[in-house]
Short mmCIF file of C-alpha atoms and ligand atoms in Angstrom, two decimals:
data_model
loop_
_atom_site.label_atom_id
_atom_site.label_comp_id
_atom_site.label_asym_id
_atom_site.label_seq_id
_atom_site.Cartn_x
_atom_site.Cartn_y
_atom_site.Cartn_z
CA UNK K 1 80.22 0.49 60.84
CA UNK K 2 79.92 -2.51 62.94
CA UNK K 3 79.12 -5.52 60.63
CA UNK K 4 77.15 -7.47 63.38
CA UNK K 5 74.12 -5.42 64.57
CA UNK K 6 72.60 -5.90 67.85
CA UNK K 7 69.70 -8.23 66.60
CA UNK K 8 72.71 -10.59 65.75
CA UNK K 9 71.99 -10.12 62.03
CA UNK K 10 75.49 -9.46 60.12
CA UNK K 11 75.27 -6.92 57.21
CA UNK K 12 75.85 -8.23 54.29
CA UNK K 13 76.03 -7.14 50.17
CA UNK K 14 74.66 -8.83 47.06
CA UNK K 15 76.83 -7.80 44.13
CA UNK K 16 75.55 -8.07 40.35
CA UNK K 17 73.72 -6.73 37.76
CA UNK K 18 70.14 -5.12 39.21
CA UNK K 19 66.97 -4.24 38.12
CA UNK K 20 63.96 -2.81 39.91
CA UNK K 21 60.82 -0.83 39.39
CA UNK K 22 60.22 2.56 41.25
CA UNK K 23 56.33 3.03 38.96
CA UNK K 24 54.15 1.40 37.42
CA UNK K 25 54.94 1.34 33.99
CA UNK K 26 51.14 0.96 32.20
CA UNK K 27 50.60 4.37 33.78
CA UNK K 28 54.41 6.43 33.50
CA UNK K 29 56.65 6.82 30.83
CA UNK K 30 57.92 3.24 30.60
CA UNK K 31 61.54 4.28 30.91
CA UNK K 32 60.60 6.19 34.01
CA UNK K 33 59.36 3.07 35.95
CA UNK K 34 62.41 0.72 36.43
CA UNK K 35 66.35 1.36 37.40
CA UNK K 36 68.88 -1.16 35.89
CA UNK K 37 72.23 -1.00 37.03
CA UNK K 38 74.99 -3.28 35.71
CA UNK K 39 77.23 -3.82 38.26
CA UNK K 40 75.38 -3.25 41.58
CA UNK K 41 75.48 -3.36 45.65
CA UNK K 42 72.76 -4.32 47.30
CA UNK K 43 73.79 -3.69 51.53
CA UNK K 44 71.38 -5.34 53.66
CA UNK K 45 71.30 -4.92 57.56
CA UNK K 46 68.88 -6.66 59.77
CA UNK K 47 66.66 -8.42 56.82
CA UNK K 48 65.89 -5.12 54.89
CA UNK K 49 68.13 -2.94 52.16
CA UNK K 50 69.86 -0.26 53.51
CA UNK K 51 71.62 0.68 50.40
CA UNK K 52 72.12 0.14 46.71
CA UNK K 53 73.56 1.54 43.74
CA UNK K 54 76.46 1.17 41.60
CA UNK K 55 79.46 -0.81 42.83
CA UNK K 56 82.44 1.10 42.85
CA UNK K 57 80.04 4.54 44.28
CA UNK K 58 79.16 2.70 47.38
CA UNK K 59 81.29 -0.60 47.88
CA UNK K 60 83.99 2.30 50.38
CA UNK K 61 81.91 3.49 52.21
CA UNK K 62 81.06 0.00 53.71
CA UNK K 63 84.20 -0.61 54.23
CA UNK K 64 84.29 -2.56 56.99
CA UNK K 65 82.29 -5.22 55.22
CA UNK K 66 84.86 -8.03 53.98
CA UNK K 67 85.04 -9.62 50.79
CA UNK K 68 83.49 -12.77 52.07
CA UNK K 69 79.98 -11.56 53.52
CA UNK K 70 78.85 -9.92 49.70
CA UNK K 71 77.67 -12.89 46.89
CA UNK K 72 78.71 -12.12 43.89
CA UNK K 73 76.96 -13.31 40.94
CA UNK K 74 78.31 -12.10 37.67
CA UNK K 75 76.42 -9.59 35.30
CA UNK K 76 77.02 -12.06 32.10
CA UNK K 77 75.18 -15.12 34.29
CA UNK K 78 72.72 -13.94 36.22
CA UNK K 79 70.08 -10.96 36.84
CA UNK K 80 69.35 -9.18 40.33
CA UNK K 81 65.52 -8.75 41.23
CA UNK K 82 62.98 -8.51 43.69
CA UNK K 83 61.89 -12.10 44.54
CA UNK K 84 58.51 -12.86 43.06
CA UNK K 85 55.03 -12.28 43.98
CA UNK K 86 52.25 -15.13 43.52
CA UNK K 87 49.02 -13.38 43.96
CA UNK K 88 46.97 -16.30 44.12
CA UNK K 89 47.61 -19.98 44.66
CA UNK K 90 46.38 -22.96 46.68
CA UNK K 91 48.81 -24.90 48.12
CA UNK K 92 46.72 -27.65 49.19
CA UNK K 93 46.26 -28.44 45.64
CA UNK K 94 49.95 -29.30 45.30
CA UNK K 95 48.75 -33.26 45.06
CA UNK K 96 46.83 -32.84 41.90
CA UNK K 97 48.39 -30.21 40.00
CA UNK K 98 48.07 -31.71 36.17
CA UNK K 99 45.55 -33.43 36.51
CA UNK K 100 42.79 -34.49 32.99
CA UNK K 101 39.92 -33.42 31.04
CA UNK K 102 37.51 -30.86 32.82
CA UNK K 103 36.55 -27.73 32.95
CA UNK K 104 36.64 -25.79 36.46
CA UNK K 105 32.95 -27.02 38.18
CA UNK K 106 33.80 -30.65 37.26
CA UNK K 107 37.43 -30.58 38.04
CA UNK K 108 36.90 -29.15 41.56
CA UNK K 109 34.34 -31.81 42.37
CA UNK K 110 36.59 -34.39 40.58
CA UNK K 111 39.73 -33.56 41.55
CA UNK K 112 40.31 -30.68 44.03
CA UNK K 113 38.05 -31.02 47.06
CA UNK K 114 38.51 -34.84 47.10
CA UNK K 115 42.42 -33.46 47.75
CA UNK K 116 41.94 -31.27 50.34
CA UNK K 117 39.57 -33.47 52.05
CA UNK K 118 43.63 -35.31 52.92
CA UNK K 119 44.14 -32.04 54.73
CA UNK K 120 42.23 -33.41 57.60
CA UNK K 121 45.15 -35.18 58.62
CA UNK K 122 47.88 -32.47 60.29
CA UNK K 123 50.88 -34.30 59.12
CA UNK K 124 50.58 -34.44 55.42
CA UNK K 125 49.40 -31.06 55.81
CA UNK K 126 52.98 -29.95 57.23
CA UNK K 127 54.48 -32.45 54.58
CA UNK K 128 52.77 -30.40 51.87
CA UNK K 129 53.43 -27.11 53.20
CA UNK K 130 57.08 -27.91 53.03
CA UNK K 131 56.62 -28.86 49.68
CA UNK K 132 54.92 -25.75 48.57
CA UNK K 133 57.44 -23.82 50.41
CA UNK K 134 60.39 -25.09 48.60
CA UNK K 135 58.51 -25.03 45.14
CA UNK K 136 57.95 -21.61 45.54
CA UNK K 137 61.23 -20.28 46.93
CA UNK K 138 63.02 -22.55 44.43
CA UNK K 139 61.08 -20.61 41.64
CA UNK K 140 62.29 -16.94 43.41
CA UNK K 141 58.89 -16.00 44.77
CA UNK K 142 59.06 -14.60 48.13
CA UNK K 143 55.29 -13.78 48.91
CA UNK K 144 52.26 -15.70 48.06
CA UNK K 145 48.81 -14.99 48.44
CA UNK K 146 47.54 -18.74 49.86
CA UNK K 147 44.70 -20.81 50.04
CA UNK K 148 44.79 -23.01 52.97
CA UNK K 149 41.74 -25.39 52.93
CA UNK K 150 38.85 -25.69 55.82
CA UNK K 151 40.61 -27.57 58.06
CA UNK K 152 42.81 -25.25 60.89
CA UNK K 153 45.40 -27.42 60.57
CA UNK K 154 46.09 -26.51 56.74
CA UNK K 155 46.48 -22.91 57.69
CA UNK K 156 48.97 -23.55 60.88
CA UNK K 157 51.44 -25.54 58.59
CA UNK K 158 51.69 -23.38 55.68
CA UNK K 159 52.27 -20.20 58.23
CA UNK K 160 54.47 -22.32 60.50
CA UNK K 161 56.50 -23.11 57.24
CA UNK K 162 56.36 -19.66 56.08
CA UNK K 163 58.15 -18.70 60.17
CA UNK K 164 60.61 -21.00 59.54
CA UNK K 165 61.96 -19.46 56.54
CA UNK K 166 60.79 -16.44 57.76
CA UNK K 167 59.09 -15.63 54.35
CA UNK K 168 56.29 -12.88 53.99
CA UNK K 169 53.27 -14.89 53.59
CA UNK K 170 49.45 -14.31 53.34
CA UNK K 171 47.08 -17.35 54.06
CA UNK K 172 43.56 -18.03 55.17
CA UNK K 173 41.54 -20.53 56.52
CA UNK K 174 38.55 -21.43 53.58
CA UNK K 175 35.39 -20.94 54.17
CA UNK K 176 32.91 -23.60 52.56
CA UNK K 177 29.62 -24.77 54.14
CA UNK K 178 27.62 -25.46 50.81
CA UNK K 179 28.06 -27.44 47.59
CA UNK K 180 31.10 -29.36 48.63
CA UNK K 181 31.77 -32.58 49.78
CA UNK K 182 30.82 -33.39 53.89
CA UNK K 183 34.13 -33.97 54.80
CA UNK K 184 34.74 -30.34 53.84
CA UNK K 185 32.48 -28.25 54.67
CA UNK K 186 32.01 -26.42 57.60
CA UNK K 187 29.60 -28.11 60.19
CA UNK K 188 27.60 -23.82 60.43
CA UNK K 189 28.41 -20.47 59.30
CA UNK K 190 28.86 -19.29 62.76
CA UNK K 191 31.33 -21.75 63.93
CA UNK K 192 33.30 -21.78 60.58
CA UNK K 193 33.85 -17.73 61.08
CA UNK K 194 34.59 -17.80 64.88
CA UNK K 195 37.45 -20.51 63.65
CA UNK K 196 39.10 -17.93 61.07
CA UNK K 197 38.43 -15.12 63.62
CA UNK K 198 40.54 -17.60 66.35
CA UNK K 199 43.40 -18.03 63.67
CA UNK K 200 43.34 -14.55 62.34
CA UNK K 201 44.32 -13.60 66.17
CA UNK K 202 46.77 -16.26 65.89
CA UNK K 203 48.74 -15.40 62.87
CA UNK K 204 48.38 -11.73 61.43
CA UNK K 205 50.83 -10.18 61.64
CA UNK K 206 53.54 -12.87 63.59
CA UNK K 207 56.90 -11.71 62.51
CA UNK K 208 55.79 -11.35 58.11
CA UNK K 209 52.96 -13.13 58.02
CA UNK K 210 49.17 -12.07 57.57
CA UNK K 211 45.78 -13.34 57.63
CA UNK K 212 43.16 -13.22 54.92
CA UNK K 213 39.70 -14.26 55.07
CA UNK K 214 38.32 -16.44 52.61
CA UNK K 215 35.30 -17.42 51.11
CA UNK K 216 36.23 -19.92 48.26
CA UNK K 217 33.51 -18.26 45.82
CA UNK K 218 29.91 -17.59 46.17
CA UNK K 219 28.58 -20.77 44.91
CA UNK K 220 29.99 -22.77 48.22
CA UNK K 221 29.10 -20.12 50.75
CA UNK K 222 25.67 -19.68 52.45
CA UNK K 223 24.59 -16.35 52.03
CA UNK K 224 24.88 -16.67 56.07
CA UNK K 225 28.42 -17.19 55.82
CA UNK K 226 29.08 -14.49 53.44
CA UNK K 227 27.64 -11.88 55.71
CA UNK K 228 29.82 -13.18 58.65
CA UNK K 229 32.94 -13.20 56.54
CA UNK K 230 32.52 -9.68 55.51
CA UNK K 231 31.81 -8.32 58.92
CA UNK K 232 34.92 -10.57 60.03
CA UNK K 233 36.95 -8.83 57.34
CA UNK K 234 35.34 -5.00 57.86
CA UNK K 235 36.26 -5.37 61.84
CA UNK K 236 39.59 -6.07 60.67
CA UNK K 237 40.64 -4.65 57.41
CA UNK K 238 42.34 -1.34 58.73
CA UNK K 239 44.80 -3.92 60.45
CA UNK K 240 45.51 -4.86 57.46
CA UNK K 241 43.68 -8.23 57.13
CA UNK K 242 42.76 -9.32 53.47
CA UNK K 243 39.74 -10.47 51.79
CA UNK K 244 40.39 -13.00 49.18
CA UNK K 245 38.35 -15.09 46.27
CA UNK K 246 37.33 -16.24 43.10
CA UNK K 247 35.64 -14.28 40.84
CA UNK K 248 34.41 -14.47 37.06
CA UNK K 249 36.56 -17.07 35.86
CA UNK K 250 34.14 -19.43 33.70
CA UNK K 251 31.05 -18.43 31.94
CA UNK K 252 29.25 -21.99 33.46
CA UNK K 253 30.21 -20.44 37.29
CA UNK K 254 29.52 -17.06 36.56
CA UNK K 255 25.57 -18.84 35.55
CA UNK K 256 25.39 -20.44 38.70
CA UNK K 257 26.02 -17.56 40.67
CA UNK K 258 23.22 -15.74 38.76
CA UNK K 259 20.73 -18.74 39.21
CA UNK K 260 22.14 -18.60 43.12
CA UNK K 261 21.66 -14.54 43.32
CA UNK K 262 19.12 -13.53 40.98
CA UNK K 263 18.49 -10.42 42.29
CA UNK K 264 22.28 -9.32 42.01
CA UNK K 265 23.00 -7.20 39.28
CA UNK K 266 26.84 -9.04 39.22
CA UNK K 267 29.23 -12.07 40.19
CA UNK K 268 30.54 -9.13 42.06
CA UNK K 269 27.83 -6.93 43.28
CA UNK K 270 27.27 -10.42 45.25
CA UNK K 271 30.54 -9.66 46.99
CA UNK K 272 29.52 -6.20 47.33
CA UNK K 273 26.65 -7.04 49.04
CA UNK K 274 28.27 -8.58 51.81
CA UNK K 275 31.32 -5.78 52.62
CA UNK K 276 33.91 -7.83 50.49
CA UNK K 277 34.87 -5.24 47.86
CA UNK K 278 37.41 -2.97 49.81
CA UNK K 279 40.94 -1.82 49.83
CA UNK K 280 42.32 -5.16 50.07
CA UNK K 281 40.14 -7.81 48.40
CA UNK K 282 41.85 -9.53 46.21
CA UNK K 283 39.98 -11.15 43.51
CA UNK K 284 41.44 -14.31 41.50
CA UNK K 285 40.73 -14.56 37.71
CA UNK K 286 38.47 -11.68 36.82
CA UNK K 287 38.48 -13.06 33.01
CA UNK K 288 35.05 -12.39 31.85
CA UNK K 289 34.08 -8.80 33.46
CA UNK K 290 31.76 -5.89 32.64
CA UNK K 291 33.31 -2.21 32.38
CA UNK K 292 30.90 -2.10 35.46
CA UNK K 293 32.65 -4.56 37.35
CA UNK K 294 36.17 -3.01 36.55
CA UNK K 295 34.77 0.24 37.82
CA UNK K 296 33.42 -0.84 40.70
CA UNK K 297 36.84 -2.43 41.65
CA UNK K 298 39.05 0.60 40.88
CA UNK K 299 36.68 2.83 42.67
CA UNK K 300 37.26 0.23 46.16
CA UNK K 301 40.66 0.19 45.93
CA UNK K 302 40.52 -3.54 44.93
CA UNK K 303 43.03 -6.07 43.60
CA UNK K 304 43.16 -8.30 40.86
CA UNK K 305 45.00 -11.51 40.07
CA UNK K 306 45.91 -12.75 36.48
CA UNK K 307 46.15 -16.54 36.53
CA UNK K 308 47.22 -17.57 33.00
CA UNK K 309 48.40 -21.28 32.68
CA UNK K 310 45.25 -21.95 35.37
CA UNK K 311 42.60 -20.16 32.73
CA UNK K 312 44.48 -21.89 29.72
CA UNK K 313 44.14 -25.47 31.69
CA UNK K 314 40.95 -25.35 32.74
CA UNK K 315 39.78 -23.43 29.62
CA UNK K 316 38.58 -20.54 31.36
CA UNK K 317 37.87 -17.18 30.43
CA UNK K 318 40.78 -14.91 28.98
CA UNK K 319 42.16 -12.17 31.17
CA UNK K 320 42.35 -8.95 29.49
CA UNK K 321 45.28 -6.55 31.46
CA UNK K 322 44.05 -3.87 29.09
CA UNK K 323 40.80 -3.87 30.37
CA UNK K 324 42.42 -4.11 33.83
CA UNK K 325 44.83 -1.52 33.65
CA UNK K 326 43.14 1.32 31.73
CA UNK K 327 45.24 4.09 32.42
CA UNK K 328 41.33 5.71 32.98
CA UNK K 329 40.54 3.66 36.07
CA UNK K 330 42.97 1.39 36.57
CA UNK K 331 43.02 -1.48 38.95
CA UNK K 332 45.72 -3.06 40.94
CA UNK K 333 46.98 -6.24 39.02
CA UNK K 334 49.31 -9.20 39.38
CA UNK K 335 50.57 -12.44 38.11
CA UNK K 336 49.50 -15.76 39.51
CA UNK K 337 50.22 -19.24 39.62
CA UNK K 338 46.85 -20.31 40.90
CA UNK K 339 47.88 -23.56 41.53
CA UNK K 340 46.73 -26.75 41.13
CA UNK K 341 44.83 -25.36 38.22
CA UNK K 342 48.04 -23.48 37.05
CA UNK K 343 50.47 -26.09 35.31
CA UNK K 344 53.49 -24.84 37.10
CA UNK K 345 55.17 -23.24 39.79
CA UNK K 346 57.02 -20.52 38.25
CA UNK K 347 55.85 -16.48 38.22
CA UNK K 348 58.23 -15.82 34.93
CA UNK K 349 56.67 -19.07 33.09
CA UNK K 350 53.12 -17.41 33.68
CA UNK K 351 54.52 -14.68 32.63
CA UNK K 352 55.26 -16.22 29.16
CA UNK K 353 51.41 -17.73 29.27
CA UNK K 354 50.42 -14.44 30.00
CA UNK K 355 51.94 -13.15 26.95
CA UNK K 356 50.36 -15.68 24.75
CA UNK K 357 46.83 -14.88 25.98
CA UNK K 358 47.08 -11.45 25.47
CA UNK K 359 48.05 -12.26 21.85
CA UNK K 360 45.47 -14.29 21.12
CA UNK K 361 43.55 -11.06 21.17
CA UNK K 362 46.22 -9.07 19.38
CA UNK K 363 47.27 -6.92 22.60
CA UNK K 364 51.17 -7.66 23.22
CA UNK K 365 52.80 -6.99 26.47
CA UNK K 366 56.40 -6.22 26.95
CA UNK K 367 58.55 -7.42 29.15
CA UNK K 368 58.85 -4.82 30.74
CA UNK K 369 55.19 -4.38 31.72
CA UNK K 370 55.42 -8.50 32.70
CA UNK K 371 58.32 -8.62 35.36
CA UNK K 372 56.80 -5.08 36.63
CA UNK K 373 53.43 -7.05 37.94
CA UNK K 374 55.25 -10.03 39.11
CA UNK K 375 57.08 -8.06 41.35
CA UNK K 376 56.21 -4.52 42.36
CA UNK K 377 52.73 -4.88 40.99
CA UNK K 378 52.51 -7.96 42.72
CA UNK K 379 53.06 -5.97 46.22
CA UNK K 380 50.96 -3.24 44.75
CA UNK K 381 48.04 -5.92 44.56
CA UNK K 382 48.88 -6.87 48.14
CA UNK K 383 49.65 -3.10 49.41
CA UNK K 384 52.38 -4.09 50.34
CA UNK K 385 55.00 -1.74 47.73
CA UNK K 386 55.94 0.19 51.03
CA UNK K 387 57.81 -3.29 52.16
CA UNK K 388 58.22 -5.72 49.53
CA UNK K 389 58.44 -5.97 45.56
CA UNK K 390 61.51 -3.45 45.18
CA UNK K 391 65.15 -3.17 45.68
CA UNK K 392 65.71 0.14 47.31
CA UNK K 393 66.54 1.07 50.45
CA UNK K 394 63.84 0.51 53.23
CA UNK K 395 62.59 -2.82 51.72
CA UNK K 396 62.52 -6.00 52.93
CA UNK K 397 65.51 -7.75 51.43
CA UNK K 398 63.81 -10.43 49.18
CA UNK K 399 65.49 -11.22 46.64
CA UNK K 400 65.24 -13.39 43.56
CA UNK K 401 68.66 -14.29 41.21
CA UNK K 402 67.86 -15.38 37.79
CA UNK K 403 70.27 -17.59 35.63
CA UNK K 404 70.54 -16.85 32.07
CA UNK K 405 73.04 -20.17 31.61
CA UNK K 406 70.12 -22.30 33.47
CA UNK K 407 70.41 -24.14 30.23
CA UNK K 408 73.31 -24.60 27.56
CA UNK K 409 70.98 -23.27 25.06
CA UNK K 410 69.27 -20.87 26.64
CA UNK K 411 72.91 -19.11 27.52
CA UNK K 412 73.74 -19.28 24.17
CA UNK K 413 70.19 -17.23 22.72
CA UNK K 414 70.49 -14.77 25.36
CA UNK K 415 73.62 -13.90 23.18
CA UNK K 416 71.76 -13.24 20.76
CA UNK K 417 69.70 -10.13 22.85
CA UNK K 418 71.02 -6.54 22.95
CA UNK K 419 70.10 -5.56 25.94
CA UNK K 420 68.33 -6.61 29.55
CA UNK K 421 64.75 -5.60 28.19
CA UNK K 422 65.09 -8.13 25.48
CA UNK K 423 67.29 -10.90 27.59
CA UNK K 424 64.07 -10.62 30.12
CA UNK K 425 61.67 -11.66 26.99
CA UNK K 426 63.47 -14.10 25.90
CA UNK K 427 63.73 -15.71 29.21
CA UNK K 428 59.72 -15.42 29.93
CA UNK K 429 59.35 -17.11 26.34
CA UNK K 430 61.63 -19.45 26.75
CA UNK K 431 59.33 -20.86 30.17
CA UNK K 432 62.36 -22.65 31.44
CA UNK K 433 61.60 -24.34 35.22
CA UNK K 434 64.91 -23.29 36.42
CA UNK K 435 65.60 -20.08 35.62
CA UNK K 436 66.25 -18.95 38.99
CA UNK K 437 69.48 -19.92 40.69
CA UNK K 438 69.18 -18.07 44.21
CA UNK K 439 66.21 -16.58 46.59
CA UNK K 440 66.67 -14.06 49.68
CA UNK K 441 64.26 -13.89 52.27
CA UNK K 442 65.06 -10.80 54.38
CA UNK K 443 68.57 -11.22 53.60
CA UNK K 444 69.03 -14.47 54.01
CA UNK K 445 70.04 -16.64 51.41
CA UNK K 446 67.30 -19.49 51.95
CA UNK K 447 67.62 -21.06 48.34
CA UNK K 448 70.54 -21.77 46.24
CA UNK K 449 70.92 -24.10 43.42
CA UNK K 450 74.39 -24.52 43.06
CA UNK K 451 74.78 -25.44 46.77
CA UNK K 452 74.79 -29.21 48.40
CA UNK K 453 71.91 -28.29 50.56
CA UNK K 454 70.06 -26.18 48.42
CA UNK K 455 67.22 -24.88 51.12
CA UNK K 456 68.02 -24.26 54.41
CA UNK K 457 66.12 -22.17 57.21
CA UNK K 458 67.89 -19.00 58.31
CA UNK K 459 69.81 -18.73 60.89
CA UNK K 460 70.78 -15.18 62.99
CA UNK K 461 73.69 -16.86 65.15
N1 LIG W 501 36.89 -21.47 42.09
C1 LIG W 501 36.52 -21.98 43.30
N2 LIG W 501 37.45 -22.78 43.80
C2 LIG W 501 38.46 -22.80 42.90
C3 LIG W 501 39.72 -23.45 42.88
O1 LIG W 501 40.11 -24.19 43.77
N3 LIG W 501 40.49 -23.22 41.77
C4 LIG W 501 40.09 -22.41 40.77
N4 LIG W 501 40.89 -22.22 39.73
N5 LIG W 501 38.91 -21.79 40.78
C5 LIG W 501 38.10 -21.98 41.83
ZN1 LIG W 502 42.15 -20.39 42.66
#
């Protein structure tokens, strides 16, 4: 084995304790769905996995690898996984994250478009894309599904961040030519959809990244430029473009889109109407739905994203993953940050939000079920599980390395836990903002906490 390959990459190992999810674990037998090994070998040649499994069964037969190319985080500290995936967030919204006292309609005209009307400007939208780059990686997500804003520039810096660390990234310019501000909206339907056509042909599918369209919701969308986003996304879904938007997240929206649409029969069948609900629409919130609506979903293939410290902020409607995921018709689901209406950056803290909403209406979910959709449901949501969301051979190496000493304290109650299962709960409950202490993006080691420079871009020299 040569350890430098001809793309210049070096192979390299990760060495630790490992866990991973081959199924989905609301439909299998639980302990069918996930492998945990406790003193693992992750190779990884060219930015994907080539191998993994226990140490001492596959450390000879790489070895020509040296000591000093495999990390090695030890099994008592820290926990192997796939890095995270944020189904839904804007990161134009970083600037007014936490911010008071409305519910969604009134905080968006308040607060949120009067942000991303500062997106005009090209340089503070590369400043924020940084930003939102290193927020995310430093939480251990990997792939985000992205809301740029209207303005072109907003979508080039978030992808041309994404290239640099060479994350896997899916973004969109927004389409909104009613019921905002001026300064945002789109100056005609036409024009607005040619633009995301133009940047579509720019970015999907540039080294890991991909293009979604995306109408904010139906409220600020002509019916005009519904129709023209749906045909946009239908002429390019099988290359694996997205569709992406809000839906059903707050009973005072869901009104307005029945005043807007009265001759829909749904929030959704207004989507419907316009070739939107396909194999990969992915819908943000889905909180107050219809058994209707949940069929109709599962029947196109559709995906769903759980936002839970965003519906708990806002006061929104309560997401119920038993609805979503009945074993009957189930329908892809994953976790979200959904920020700026989501109070923080971190998948395993929504996690633990997402826990506490489900109990509100006496439906527990383990943690097991909860680190399964923030990472291989996640890329399920995204079809995507061919490539990302699992450590097994074939995948893309992300990689996310969780701390269990992040805090004195918290080390000391993970003591406390029997076994990972357990440790894993503990650390969603717990909601600490630094749980993670590493992040991989295709094998490179683009995050670490304990380092001087803690983010750097890869290199392949
Ligand atoms: N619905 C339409 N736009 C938005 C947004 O920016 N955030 C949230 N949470 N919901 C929306
Ligand atoms: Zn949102």
């Amino acid at each position: 084995m040569n350890t430098i390959t001809p793309n210049g990459y070096k192979v390299t190992g990760i060495r630790g304790q490992i866990l991973t999810f081959k199924a989905d674990p609301f439909i299998c037998e639980p302990s069918q769905c996930y492998e945990y090994i406790e003193d693992g070998l992750i190779i990884v040649r060219d930015g994907k996995i080539v191998d993994v499994g226990p140490y001492t069964s596959i450390r000879a037969d790489y070895y020509m690898l040296e000591d000093k190319d495999i990390d090695v985080y030890d099994g008592a500290d820290s926990l192997i996984m796939p890095g995270f995936v944020d189904c839904h967030m804007h990161y134009v919204q970083l600037p007014m994250v936490g911010s008071y006292g409305d519910a969604l309609l009134d905080w968006l005209n308040r607060y949120t478009f009067p942000a991303e009307c500062m997106f005009v400007n090209d340089e503070f939208a590369e400043e924020v894309a940084q930003i939102a780059m290193k927020q995310m990686l430093e939480h251990g997500t990997t792939t985000a599904n992205i809301f740029a804003t209207t303005y072109p520039g907003s979508v080039d810096a978030i992808f041309s961040e994404s290239e640099r660390y060479n994350t896997r990234m899916i973004a969109g310019k927004v389409l909104q030519d009613c019921n905002v501000p001026e300064a945002l909206a789109d100056k005609s339907a036409e024009e607005s959809v040619a633009m995301s056509e133009q940047l579509l042909k720019k970015w999907h599918n540039r080294g890991r990244q991909l293009y979604a369209v995306i109408p904010r919701f139906a409220p600020t969308s002509t019916p005009e430029q519904l129709k023209l986003a749906g045909e946009l996304y239908q002429r390019y879904i099988d290359h694996g473009v997205y569709a992406h938007t809000h839906l059903c997240e707050n009973v005072n929206e869901i009104a307005w889109v029945s005043e807007l649409y009265p001759e829909s029969k749904s929030y959704l069948d207004v989507y419907d109407k316009y070739g939107l609900v396909d194999h990969h629409s992915v819908f943000a919130h889905c909180a107050i739905m219809g058994e209707d609506d949940w069929q109709r979903l599962h029947q196109a293939g559709s995906s769903v994203a759980h936002s839970p410290s965003s519906n708990l902020f806002l006061g929104s409607g309560q997401f119920k993953y038993w609805e979503a995921k009945d074993k009957k018709r189930p329908v892809f689901t994953g976790i979200a940050t959904d920020i700026g209406a989501g109070t923080n950056y971190s998948i395993i803290r929504q996690l633990g939000d997402a826990y506490k909403v489900a109990m509100i209406n006496t439906h527990p979910i383990d943690a097991l079920k909860s680190f399964y959709l923030a990472t291989r449901g996640g890329a399920e949501v995204l079809h995507l599980a061919d490539k990302i969301g699992s450590i097994a051979p074939g995948y893309e190496a992300d990689i996310a390395v969780l701390d269990f000493k992040a805090t004195e304290y918290q080390g000391w109650r993970l003591a406390f836990s029997d076994d990972i299962i357990e440790k894993l709960f503990v650390i969603m409950t717990l909601g600490l903002d630094n749980t993670n202490r590493a992040t991989y993006v295709a094998g490179h080691k683009v995050y670490d906490r304990y380092r001087d420079k803690q983010f750097v871009y890869p290199t392949w020299s």
